[in-house]
mmCIF file of C-alpha atoms and ligand atoms in Angstrom:
data_model
loop_
_atom_site.group_PDB
_atom_site.id
_atom_site.type_symbol
_atom_site.label_atom_id
_atom_site.label_comp_id
_atom_site.label_asym_id
_atom_site.label_seq_id
_atom_site.Cartn_x
_atom_site.Cartn_y
_atom_site.Cartn_z
ATOM 1 C CA UNK A 592 19.149 -4.617 10.138
ATOM 2 C CA UNK A 593 20.260 -1.118 11.154
ATOM 3 C CA UNK A 594 17.505 1.451 10.927
ATOM 4 C CA UNK A 595 18.353 5.112 10.329
ATOM 5 C CA UNK A 596 18.604 7.046 13.616
ATOM 6 C CA UNK A 597 15.427 8.923 14.424
ATOM 7 C CA UNK A 598 14.857 11.397 17.242
ATOM 8 C CA UNK A 599 11.841 9.322 18.355
ATOM 9 C CA UNK A 600 10.470 5.800 18.059
ATOM 10 C CA UNK A 601 9.197 5.136 14.502
ATOM 11 C CA UNK A 602 5.414 5.562 14.279
ATOM 12 C CA UNK A 603 5.307 2.388 12.169
ATOM 13 C CA UNK A 604 6.287 0.414 15.276
ATOM 14 C CA UNK A 605 9.442 -0.822 13.527
ATOM 15 C CA UNK A 606 12.173 -1.938 15.862
ATOM 16 C CA UNK A 607 9.683 -2.207 18.754
ATOM 17 C CA UNK A 608 7.791 -5.256 19.998
ATOM 18 C CA UNK A 609 6.206 -5.662 16.563
ATOM 19 C CA UNK A 610 7.926 -8.304 14.451
ATOM 20 C CA UNK A 611 8.690 -5.831 11.662
ATOM 21 C CA UNK A 612 12.320 -4.720 11.532
ATOM 22 C CA UNK A 613 12.100 -1.794 9.076
ATOM 23 C CA UNK A 614 9.825 1.061 8.064
ATOM 24 C CA UNK A 615 8.789 2.267 4.620
ATOM 25 C CA UNK A 616 8.096 5.890 5.522
ATOM 26 C CA UNK A 617 8.698 8.083 8.580
ATOM 27 C CA UNK A 618 8.886 11.796 9.320
ATOM 28 C CA UNK A 619 11.930 13.069 11.224
ATOM 29 C CA UNK A 620 10.813 16.231 13.039
ATOM 30 C CA UNK A 621 14.324 17.076 14.263
ATOM 31 C CA UNK A 622 15.572 17.756 10.724
ATOM 32 C CA UNK A 623 12.335 18.224 8.772
ATOM 33 C CA UNK A 624 12.909 15.223 6.517
ATOM 34 C CA UNK A 625 10.724 12.475 5.109
ATOM 35 C CA UNK A 626 12.617 9.183 5.180
ATOM 36 C CA UNK A 627 11.667 6.696 2.478
ATOM 37 C CA UNK A 628 13.020 3.178 2.189
ATOM 38 C CA UNK A 629 14.280 2.873 -1.416
ATOM 39 C CA UNK A 630 12.114 -0.134 -2.337
ATOM 40 C CA UNK A 631 13.532 -0.422 -5.854
ATOM 41 C CA UNK A 632 16.857 -1.516 -4.342
ATOM 42 C CA UNK A 633 15.390 -4.250 -2.108
ATOM 43 C CA UNK A 634 16.279 -6.900 -1.217
ATOM 44 C CA UNK A 635 19.875 -6.263 -2.273
ATOM 45 C CA UNK A 636 20.367 -2.979 -0.448
ATOM 46 C CA UNK A 637 18.559 -1.344 2.458
ATOM 47 C CA UNK A 638 18.979 2.397 1.915
ATOM 48 C CA UNK A 639 16.808 5.331 2.889
ATOM 49 C CA UNK A 640 16.141 8.383 0.762
ATOM 50 C CA UNK A 641 15.829 11.649 2.732
ATOM 51 C CA UNK A 642 13.405 14.173 1.221
ATOM 52 C CA UNK A 643 13.417 17.821 2.301
ATOM 53 C CA UNK A 644 10.990 19.199 -0.303
ATOM 54 C CA UNK A 645 7.444 18.156 -1.297
ATOM 55 C CA UNK A 646 8.544 17.759 -4.925
ATOM 56 C CA UNK A 647 11.158 15.206 -3.909
ATOM 57 C CA UNK A 648 8.469 13.124 -2.216
ATOM 58 C CA UNK A 649 6.216 13.453 -5.275
ATOM 59 C CA UNK A 650 9.001 12.196 -7.514
ATOM 60 C CA UNK A 651 9.720 9.309 -5.116
ATOM 61 C CA UNK A 652 6.060 8.270 -5.256
ATOM 62 C CA UNK A 653 5.960 8.509 -9.049
ATOM 63 C CA UNK A 654 9.187 6.511 -9.406
ATOM 64 C CA UNK A 655 8.010 3.917 -6.835
ATOM 65 C CA UNK A 656 10.798 4.483 -4.314
ATOM 66 C CA UNK A 657 7.797 4.258 -1.996
ATOM 67 C CA UNK A 658 4.757 2.333 -3.179
ATOM 68 C CA UNK A 659 1.628 0.609 -1.897
ATOM 69 C CA UNK A 660 -1.583 2.610 -1.559
ATOM 70 C CA UNK A 661 -1.537 3.448 2.173
ATOM 71 C CA UNK A 662 2.215 4.155 2.204
ATOM 72 C CA UNK A 663 2.013 6.674 -0.631
ATOM 73 C CA UNK A 664 -0.900 8.414 1.120
ATOM 74 C CA UNK A 665 1.222 8.751 4.262
ATOM 75 C CA UNK A 666 4.245 9.930 2.252
ATOM 76 C CA UNK A 667 2.097 12.597 0.544
ATOM 77 C CA UNK A 668 0.744 13.763 3.913
ATOM 78 C CA UNK A 669 4.321 14.168 5.178
ATOM 79 C CA UNK A 670 5.220 16.018 1.958
ATOM 80 C CA UNK A 671 2.580 18.585 2.896
ATOM 81 C CA UNK A 672 4.184 18.810 6.351
ATOM 82 C CA UNK A 673 7.471 19.708 4.626
ATOM 83 C CA UNK A 674 5.597 22.404 2.765
ATOM 84 C CA UNK A 675 4.044 23.779 5.966
ATOM 85 C CA UNK A 676 7.482 23.851 7.570
ATOM 86 C CA UNK A 677 8.945 25.892 4.724
ATOM 87 C CA UNK A 678 6.065 28.233 3.854
ATOM 88 C CA UNK A 679 6.349 31.339 6.069
ATOM 89 C CA UNK A 680 3.851 33.549 4.179
ATOM 90 C CA UNK A 681 0.306 34.579 5.160
ATOM 91 C CA UNK A 682 -2.782 32.346 5.041
ATOM 92 C CA UNK A 683 -3.360 33.006 1.335
ATOM 93 C CA UNK A 684 0.234 32.174 0.375
ATOM 94 C CA UNK A 685 0.145 29.021 2.525
ATOM 95 C CA UNK A 686 -3.107 27.759 1.004
ATOM 96 C CA UNK A 687 -1.911 28.543 -2.510
ATOM 97 C CA UNK A 688 1.357 26.653 -1.969
ATOM 98 C CA UNK A 689 -0.494 23.760 -0.307
ATOM 99 C CA UNK A 690 -2.871 23.586 -3.275
ATOM 100 C CA UNK A 691 -0.052 23.536 -5.846
ATOM 101 C CA UNK A 692 1.878 20.818 -3.970
ATOM 102 C CA UNK A 693 -1.329 18.801 -3.494
ATOM 103 C CA UNK A 694 -2.039 18.835 -7.223
ATOM 104 C CA UNK A 695 1.486 17.662 -8.056
ATOM 105 C CA UNK A 696 1.337 14.900 -5.433
ATOM 106 C CA UNK A 697 -2.159 13.840 -6.471
ATOM 107 C CA UNK A 698 -1.155 13.307 -10.096
ATOM 108 C CA UNK A 699 1.690 10.900 -9.291
ATOM 109 C CA UNK A 700 -0.361 7.692 -9.009
ATOM 110 C CA UNK A 701 -4.026 7.875 -10.010
ATOM 111 C CA UNK A 702 -5.420 4.466 -9.025
ATOM 112 C CA UNK A 703 -4.526 4.433 -5.321
ATOM 113 C CA UNK A 704 -7.369 6.378 -3.740
ATOM 114 C CA UNK A 705 -5.553 6.495 -0.392
ATOM 115 C CA UNK A 706 -3.292 9.107 -1.986
ATOM 116 C CA UNK A 707 -6.165 11.434 -2.921
ATOM 117 C CA UNK A 708 -7.835 10.710 0.426
ATOM 118 C CA UNK A 709 -4.751 11.690 2.468
ATOM 119 C CA UNK A 710 -4.152 14.843 0.386
ATOM 120 C CA UNK A 711 -7.799 15.901 0.796
ATOM 121 C CA UNK A 712 -7.641 15.322 4.558
ATOM 122 C CA UNK A 713 -4.452 17.409 4.795
ATOM 123 C CA UNK A 714 -6.145 20.082 2.650
ATOM 124 C CA UNK A 715 -9.067 20.327 5.075
ATOM 125 C CA UNK A 716 -6.614 20.709 7.972
ATOM 126 C CA UNK A 717 -4.661 23.338 6.007
ATOM 127 C CA UNK A 718 -7.863 25.363 5.521
ATOM 128 C CA UNK A 719 -8.631 25.135 9.268
ATOM 129 C CA UNK A 720 -5.201 26.328 10.386
ATOM 130 C CA UNK A 721 -4.177 28.690 7.561
ATOM 131 C CA UNK A 722 -4.648 31.797 9.697
ATOM 132 C CA UNK A 723 -2.383 30.568 12.519
ATOM 133 C CA UNK A 724 1.237 31.692 12.715
ATOM 134 C CA UNK A 725 3.626 29.548 10.613
ATOM 135 C CA UNK A 726 4.932 27.554 13.574
ATOM 136 C CA UNK A 727 1.459 26.623 14.891
ATOM 137 C CA UNK A 728 0.366 25.872 11.335
ATOM 138 C CA UNK A 729 3.283 23.504 10.852
ATOM 139 C CA UNK A 730 2.588 21.742 14.173
ATOM 140 C CA UNK A 731 -1.076 21.234 13.243
ATOM 141 C CA UNK A 732 -0.168 19.815 9.824
ATOM 142 C CA UNK A 733 2.434 17.539 11.383
ATOM 143 C CA UNK A 734 -0.074 16.223 13.932
ATOM 144 C CA UNK A 735 -2.578 15.500 11.145
ATOM 145 C CA UNK A 736 -0.034 13.577 9.049
ATOM 146 C CA UNK A 737 1.116 11.626 12.093
ATOM 147 C CA UNK A 738 -2.516 10.790 12.898
ATOM 148 C CA UNK A 739 -2.951 9.452 9.344
ATOM 149 C CA UNK A 740 0.164 7.320 9.843
ATOM 150 C CA UNK A 741 -0.804 5.981 13.284
ATOM 151 C CA UNK A 742 -4.394 5.295 12.220
ATOM 152 C CA UNK A 743 -3.108 3.260 9.285
ATOM 153 C CA UNK A 744 -0.947 1.073 11.525
ATOM 154 C CA UNK A 745 -3.917 0.565 13.878
ATOM 155 C CA UNK A 746 -6.168 -0.244 10.902
ATOM 156 C CA UNK A 747 -3.704 -2.873 9.662
ATOM 157 C CA UNK A 748 -3.629 -4.494 13.091
ATOM 158 C CA UNK A 749 -7.432 -4.420 13.323
ATOM 159 C CA UNK A 750 -7.967 -6.018 9.919
ATOM 160 C CA UNK A 751 -5.292 -8.581 10.751
ATOM 161 C CA UNK A 752 -7.184 -9.550 13.908
ATOM 162 C CA UNK A 753 -10.410 -9.736 11.918
ATOM 163 C CA UNK A 754 -9.048 -11.779 9.025
ATOM 164 C CA UNK A 755 -6.800 -14.209 10.909
ATOM 165 C CA UNK A 756 -9.641 -16.391 12.277
ATOM 166 C CA UNK A 757 -10.785 -17.027 8.673
ATOM 167 C CA UNK A 758 -7.364 -18.415 7.708
ATOM 168 C CA UNK A 759 -7.617 -22.225 7.680
ATOM 169 C CA UNK A 760 -5.205 -24.038 10.022
ATOM 170 C CA UNK A 761 -2.342 -25.469 7.982
ATOM 171 C CA UNK A 762 -3.253 -23.399 4.906
ATOM 172 C CA UNK A 763 -1.025 -22.464 2.046
ATOM 173 C CA UNK A 764 -1.990 -18.882 1.270
ATOM 174 C CA UNK A 765 -1.429 -17.294 -2.106
ATOM 175 C CA UNK A 766 -0.815 -13.544 -2.226
ATOM 176 C CA UNK A 767 -0.100 -11.194 -5.111
ATOM 177 C CA UNK A 768 2.139 -8.113 -5.143
ATOM 178 C CA UNK A 769 3.175 -6.631 -1.794
ATOM 179 C CA UNK A 770 0.581 -5.528 0.737
ATOM 180 C CA UNK A 771 2.886 -5.635 3.732
ATOM 181 C CA UNK A 772 4.725 -3.264 6.059
ATOM 182 C CA UNK A 773 6.446 -1.875 2.990
ATOM 183 C CA UNK A 774 3.122 -0.854 1.453
ATOM 184 C CA UNK A 775 1.519 0.667 4.553
ATOM 185 C CA UNK A 776 2.244 2.705 7.673
ATOM 186 C CA UNK A 777 3.453 -0.574 9.179
ATOM 187 C CA UNK A 778 2.370 -4.241 9.661
ATOM 188 C CA UNK A 779 0.513 -4.538 6.349
ATOM 189 C CA UNK A 780 -2.974 -5.285 5.064
ATOM 190 C CA UNK A 781 -2.909 -8.701 3.352
ATOM 191 C CA UNK A 782 0.389 -9.485 5.079
ATOM 192 C CA UNK A 783 -1.148 -8.115 8.293
ATOM 193 C CA UNK A 784 -3.745 -10.893 8.108
ATOM 194 C CA UNK A 785 -0.983 -13.425 7.408
ATOM 195 C CA UNK A 786 1.164 -12.029 10.258
ATOM 196 C CA UNK A 787 -1.790 -12.152 12.656
ATOM 197 C CA UNK A 788 -2.576 -15.773 11.725
ATOM 198 C CA UNK A 789 1.089 -16.658 12.259
ATOM 199 C CA UNK A 790 1.123 -14.827 15.627
ATOM 200 C CA UNK A 791 -1.940 -16.879 16.629
ATOM 201 C CA UNK A 792 0.167 -19.983 16.122
ATOM 202 C CA UNK A 793 -1.440 -21.186 12.906
ATOM 203 C CA UNK A 794 0.880 -23.343 10.831
ATOM 204 C CA UNK A 795 0.626 -21.489 7.555
ATOM 205 C CA UNK A 796 2.846 -21.030 4.542
ATOM 206 C CA UNK A 797 2.720 -18.504 1.751
ATOM 207 C CA UNK A 798 3.086 -18.663 -2.006
ATOM 208 C CA UNK A 799 4.127 -15.214 -3.213
ATOM 209 C CA UNK A 800 3.385 -14.475 -6.869
ATOM 210 C CA UNK A 801 6.523 -12.791 -8.166
ATOM 211 C CA UNK A 802 4.242 -10.074 -9.626
ATOM 212 C CA UNK A 803 5.157 -8.903 -13.088
ATOM 213 C CA UNK A 804 6.356 -6.488 -14.160
ATOM 214 C CA UNK A 805 7.840 -4.909 -11.055
ATOM 215 C CA UNK A 806 8.497 -8.065 -8.997
ATOM 216 C CA UNK A 807 7.045 -6.724 -5.760
ATOM 217 C CA UNK A 808 6.115 -10.260 -4.674
ATOM 218 C CA UNK A 809 9.570 -11.703 -5.268
ATOM 219 C CA UNK A 810 11.587 -8.731 -4.053
ATOM 220 C CA UNK A 811 9.398 -7.352 -1.254
ATOM 221 C CA UNK A 812 6.776 -9.814 0.018
ATOM 222 C CA UNK A 813 9.183 -12.734 0.222
ATOM 223 C CA UNK A 814 11.784 -10.521 1.947
ATOM 224 C CA UNK A 815 9.308 -9.316 4.574
ATOM 225 C CA UNK A 816 7.883 -12.739 5.342
ATOM 226 C CA UNK A 817 11.271 -14.431 5.423
ATOM 227 C CA UNK A 818 12.466 -11.917 8.026
ATOM 228 C CA UNK A 819 9.410 -12.730 10.142
ATOM 229 C CA UNK A 820 10.189 -16.433 9.754
ATOM 230 C CA UNK A 821 6.871 -17.077 8.033
ATOM 231 C CA UNK A 822 7.459 -19.880 5.502
ATOM 232 C CA UNK A 823 7.299 -18.416 2.000
ATOM 233 C CA UNK A 824 8.035 -19.613 -1.518
ATOM 234 C CA UNK A 825 8.103 -17.434 -4.619
ATOM 235 C CA UNK A 826 6.282 -18.600 -7.743
ATOM 236 C CA UNK A 827 5.982 -16.913 -11.128
ATOM 237 C CA UNK A 828 2.555 -15.447 -11.863
ATOM 238 C CA UNK A 829 1.856 -18.177 -14.419
ATOM 239 C CA UNK A 830 2.255 -20.954 -11.830
ATOM 240 C CA UNK A 831 -0.765 -20.117 -9.657
ATOM 241 C CA UNK A 832 -3.178 -22.237 -11.743
ATOM 242 C CA UNK A 833 -0.898 -25.258 -11.493
ATOM 243 C CA UNK A 834 -0.661 -25.123 -7.708
ATOM 244 C CA UNK A 835 -4.393 -24.532 -7.315
ATOM 245 C CA UNK A 836 -5.194 -27.474 -9.600
ATOM 246 C CA UNK A 837 -3.003 -29.712 -7.435
ATOM 247 C CA UNK A 838 -4.822 -28.641 -4.280
ATOM 248 C CA UNK A 839 -1.772 -26.808 -2.966
ATOM 249 C CA UNK A 840 -3.528 -23.485 -2.238
ATOM 250 C CA UNK A 841 -6.279 -23.172 0.388
ATOM 251 C CA UNK A 842 -6.745 -19.402 0.699
ATOM 252 C CA UNK A 843 -5.912 -16.170 -1.141
ATOM 253 C CA UNK A 844 -5.488 -12.707 0.340
ATOM 254 C CA UNK A 845 -4.422 -9.492 -1.403
ATOM 255 C CA UNK A 846 -4.446 -5.757 -0.717
ATOM 256 C CA UNK A 847 -6.188 -3.095 -2.763
ATOM 257 C CA UNK A 848 -5.630 0.367 -4.215
ATOM 258 C CA UNK A 849 -9.296 1.256 -4.506
ATOM 259 C CA UNK A 850 -12.563 -0.484 -3.707
ATOM 260 C CA UNK A 851 -15.671 0.837 -5.454
ATOM 261 C CA UNK A 852 -19.048 1.266 -3.749
ATOM 262 C CA UNK A 853 -20.281 -2.095 -5.120
ATOM 263 C CA UNK A 854 -17.231 -3.993 -3.779
ATOM 264 C CA UNK A 855 -15.228 -4.200 -7.038
ATOM 265 C CA UNK A 856 -11.517 -4.272 -6.111
ATOM 266 C CA UNK A 857 -8.646 -2.600 -7.978
ATOM 267 C CA UNK A 858 -5.249 -4.083 -7.174
ATOM 268 C CA UNK A 859 -1.920 -4.832 -8.826
ATOM 269 C CA UNK A 860 -2.178 -6.142 -12.381
ATOM 270 C CA UNK A 861 -2.664 -9.904 -12.263
ATOM 271 C CA UNK A 862 -4.951 -9.901 -9.233
ATOM 272 C CA UNK A 863 -8.082 -10.433 -11.354
ATOM 273 C CA UNK A 864 -6.501 -13.546 -12.850
ATOM 274 C CA UNK A 865 -5.796 -14.916 -9.378
ATOM 275 C CA UNK A 866 -9.439 -14.291 -8.387
ATOM 276 C CA UNK A 867 -10.769 -16.074 -11.494
ATOM 277 C CA UNK A 868 -8.480 -19.033 -10.808
ATOM 278 C CA UNK A 869 -9.494 -19.132 -7.145
ATOM 279 C CA UNK A 870 -13.157 -19.164 -8.175
ATOM 280 C CA UNK A 871 -12.519 -22.003 -10.642
ATOM 281 C CA UNK A 872 -10.906 -24.059 -7.874
ATOM 282 C CA UNK A 873 -13.338 -23.144 -5.050
ATOM 283 C CA UNK A 874 -10.668 -21.339 -3.059
ATOM 284 C CA UNK A 875 -11.697 -18.308 -0.956
ATOM 285 C CA UNK A 876 -10.348 -15.071 -2.440
ATOM 286 C CA UNK A 877 -10.155 -12.294 0.164
ATOM 287 C CA UNK A 878 -8.961 -8.696 0.405
ATOM 288 C CA UNK A 879 -7.643 -6.639 3.325
ATOM 289 C CA UNK A 880 -7.722 -2.848 3.078
ATOM 290 C CA UNK A 881 -8.160 0.170 5.331
ATOM 291 C CA UNK A 882 -11.315 2.267 5.069
ATOM 292 C CA UNK A 883 -9.229 4.917 3.236
ATOM 293 C CA UNK A 884 -9.157 2.493 0.264
ATOM 294 C CA UNK A 885 -12.957 2.484 -0.013
ATOM 295 C CA UNK A 886 -14.223 4.929 -2.620
ATOM 296 C CA UNK A 887 -17.973 5.288 -2.182
ATOM 297 C CA UNK A 888 -18.059 8.005 -4.853
ATOM 298 C CA UNK A 889 -17.107 5.487 -7.563
ATOM 299 C CA UNK A 890 -20.124 3.197 -8.125
ATOM 300 C CA UNK A 891 -18.238 0.268 -9.633
ATOM 301 C CA UNK A 892 -14.895 -0.856 -11.012
ATOM 302 C CA UNK A 893 -15.523 0.617 -14.475
ATOM 303 C CA UNK A 894 -15.065 4.083 -12.950
ATOM 304 C CA UNK A 895 -11.690 3.351 -11.347
ATOM 305 C CA UNK A 896 -8.829 5.082 -13.200
ATOM 306 C CA UNK A 897 -6.181 2.556 -14.178
ATOM 307 C CA UNK A 898 -2.626 3.877 -14.094
ATOM 308 C CA UNK A 899 -0.613 3.149 -17.250
ATOM 309 C CA UNK A 900 3.108 3.010 -16.547
ATOM 310 C CA UNK A 901 6.120 3.063 -18.808
ATOM 311 C CA UNK A 902 6.953 0.465 -21.432
ATOM 312 C CA UNK A 903 10.416 0.019 -19.953
ATOM 313 C CA UNK A 904 9.100 -1.429 -16.695
ATOM 314 C CA UNK A 905 7.796 -4.339 -18.785
ATOM 315 C CA UNK A 906 10.597 -4.442 -21.361
ATOM 316 C CA UNK A 907 13.389 -4.557 -18.784
ATOM 317 C CA UNK A 908 14.146 -6.397 -15.579
ATOM 318 C CA UNK A 909 16.593 -4.191 -13.735
ATOM 319 C CA UNK A 910 19.282 -3.333 -16.244
ATOM 320 C CA UNK A 911 18.524 -6.362 -18.436
ATOM 321 C CA UNK A 912 16.553 -5.817 -21.646
ATOM 322 C CA UNK A 913 14.023 -8.638 -22.181
ATOM 323 C CA UNK A 914 12.054 -7.092 -25.077
ATOM 324 C CA UNK A 915 13.850 -5.816 -28.156
ATOM 325 C CA UNK A 916 13.907 -2.060 -28.648
ATOM 326 C CA UNK A 917 11.158 -0.772 -30.897
ATOM 327 C CA UNK A 918 8.568 -3.299 -29.706
ATOM 328 C CA UNK A 919 5.700 -1.757 -27.841
ATOM 329 C CA UNK A 920 4.633 -3.180 -24.457
ATOM 330 C CA UNK A 921 1.382 -2.706 -22.567
ATOM 331 C CA UNK A 922 1.590 -1.737 -18.921
ATOM 332 C CA UNK A 923 -1.647 -1.190 -17.020
ATOM 333 C CA UNK A 924 -0.415 -1.179 -13.398
ATOM 334 C CA UNK A 925 -3.722 -2.424 -11.935
ATOM 335 C CA UNK A 926 -6.789 -4.458 -12.800
ATOM 336 C CA UNK A 927 -10.268 -4.740 -11.330
ATOM 337 C CA UNK A 928 -11.637 -7.872 -9.679
ATOM 338 C CA UNK A 929 -15.443 -7.958 -9.780
ATOM 339 C CA UNK A 930 -17.177 -8.070 -6.400
ATOM 340 C CA UNK A 931 -18.803 -11.415 -7.234
ATOM 341 C CA UNK A 932 -15.384 -13.110 -7.001
ATOM 342 C CA UNK A 933 -14.491 -11.648 -3.594
ATOM 343 C CA UNK A 934 -15.408 -13.729 -0.547
ATOM 344 C CA UNK A 935 -14.480 -11.169 2.104
ATOM 345 C CA UNK A 936 -13.061 -7.688 2.493
ATOM 346 C CA UNK A 937 -11.480 -7.001 5.897
ATOM 347 C CA UNK A 938 -11.319 -3.373 7.031
ATOM 348 C CA UNK A 939 -10.743 -1.784 10.439
ATOM 349 C CA UNK A 940 -14.504 -1.151 10.569
ATOM 350 C CA UNK A 941 -15.410 -4.786 10.082
ATOM 351 C CA UNK A 942 -15.762 -7.332 7.318
ATOM 352 C CA UNK A 943 -18.179 -7.394 4.383
ATOM 353 C CA UNK A 944 -18.697 -10.230 1.930
ATOM 354 C CA UNK A 945 -19.207 -8.954 -1.647
ATOM 355 C CA UNK A 946 -19.877 -12.448 -3.004
ATOM 356 C CA UNK A 947 -22.909 -12.580 -0.721
ATOM 357 C CA UNK A 948 -24.122 -9.233 -2.057
ATOM 358 C CA UNK A 949 -22.704 -7.109 0.784
ATOM 359 C CA UNK A 950 -21.170 -3.724 -0.026
ATOM 360 C CA UNK A 951 -19.006 -1.387 2.066
ATOM 361 C CA UNK A 952 -22.131 0.569 2.936
ATOM 362 C CA UNK A 953 -22.995 -2.266 5.342
ATOM 363 C CA UNK A 954 -20.228 -0.895 7.569
ATOM 364 C CA UNK A 955 -21.339 2.748 7.368
ATOM 365 C CA UNK A 956 -24.044 2.070 9.929
ATOM 366 C CA UNK A 957 -21.272 1.426 12.458
ATOM 367 C CA UNK A 958 -20.196 5.109 12.426
HETATM 368 O O1 MRU B 1417 2.247 -0.548 -7.863
HETATM 369 P P1 MRU B 1417 2.295 -0.824 -6.393
HETATM 370 O O2 MRU B 1417 3.445 -1.634 -5.951
HETATM 371 O O3 MRU B 1417 2.140 0.457 -5.587
HETATM 372 O O4 MRU B 1417 0.992 -1.677 -6.140
HETATM 373 C C1 MRU B 1417 0.678 -2.016 -4.829
HETATM 374 C C2 MRU B 1417 -0.465 -2.925 -4.718
HETATM 375 O O5 MRU B 1417 -1.085 -3.303 -5.686
HETATM 376 C C3 MRU B 1417 -0.880 -3.297 -3.344
HETATM 377 O O6 MRU B 1417 -1.481 -4.551 -3.323
HETATM 378 C C4 MRU B 1417 -1.885 -2.253 -2.852
HETATM 379 O O7 MRU B 1417 -1.367 -0.956 -2.959
HETATM 380 C C5 MRU B 1417 -2.288 -2.499 -1.469
HETATM 381 S S1 MRU B 1417 -0.993 -2.131 -0.366
HETATM 382 C C6 MRU B 1417 -1.488 -2.376 1.205
#
């Protein structure tokens, strides 16, 4: 695969010693552009969208050109770098413009807390450096966004190393949606654990739920794993129960868009069903997510905002209409898996086991 030319090595690690051949999001300092892999065209076409304005990044996040909680946080941080590059006014003008862009970016996808987290972190940096001259201001904002990106890649690797030993030798692992390199700064959360287990030489294979309605599992997860030569088969979402009943699934791992203080996990619609099925068949159901996904200010899953997306994403597959016009469709983009169904949550700070009554606060002591 030919990656777009960058003036430096991609921060995602793509094209380097890491097995991942592509990146979802990068900043190109030479031209002041955010490069986004157009995920809606995968796997058929590998094309990159080049954004020069914060609004273009916001629209790309809303339209799911870039998706996955950590990746959209990184994209939003880079959008605020674009703003800092363009805004030449005084401190007040800079902070005003940063605030307006932050609000627009923050409204694009409400469930993924990584987005709000990255925007807030960039906002704190903006306040610190507002009085500097525009060039120094831009450099400081760029360094902050790049730190967010690099920390996310490191977090994925750390949670991969932590989760891989729990993966049973010879396991068939079921995953839902895409929590891979495409959804993160690079390497992946759930797919990071799978990649790490594979790198350790474990003979594993993956069942990828196709993931209705947007087909992230079929189009993205299977594509990523196949390129890494990790055995993968795509199943429709309705097939998971069948394979579990036949003893053909030994482990489940998914990513998350927001984890409440009690360990309830919001993730792509359909995840809760997988967790219920796993519980019914005594299969460990696990989650991998960076600390930026943990929302200690939301006590439990009932407080997590669930994004409702358009009818057409359910009523159509690509250009094909599968529901007659005039018929309403429901489209909550996420659901909440109660903590009691979650065996383990792997983060870069360590693991906690919600099913055993542990909450993310157990890892706060490690600060
Ligand atoms: O709607 P999407 O494709 O952005 O949903 C993505 C997911 O649900 C992922 O599992 C989640 O963001 C974790 S990504 C590491």
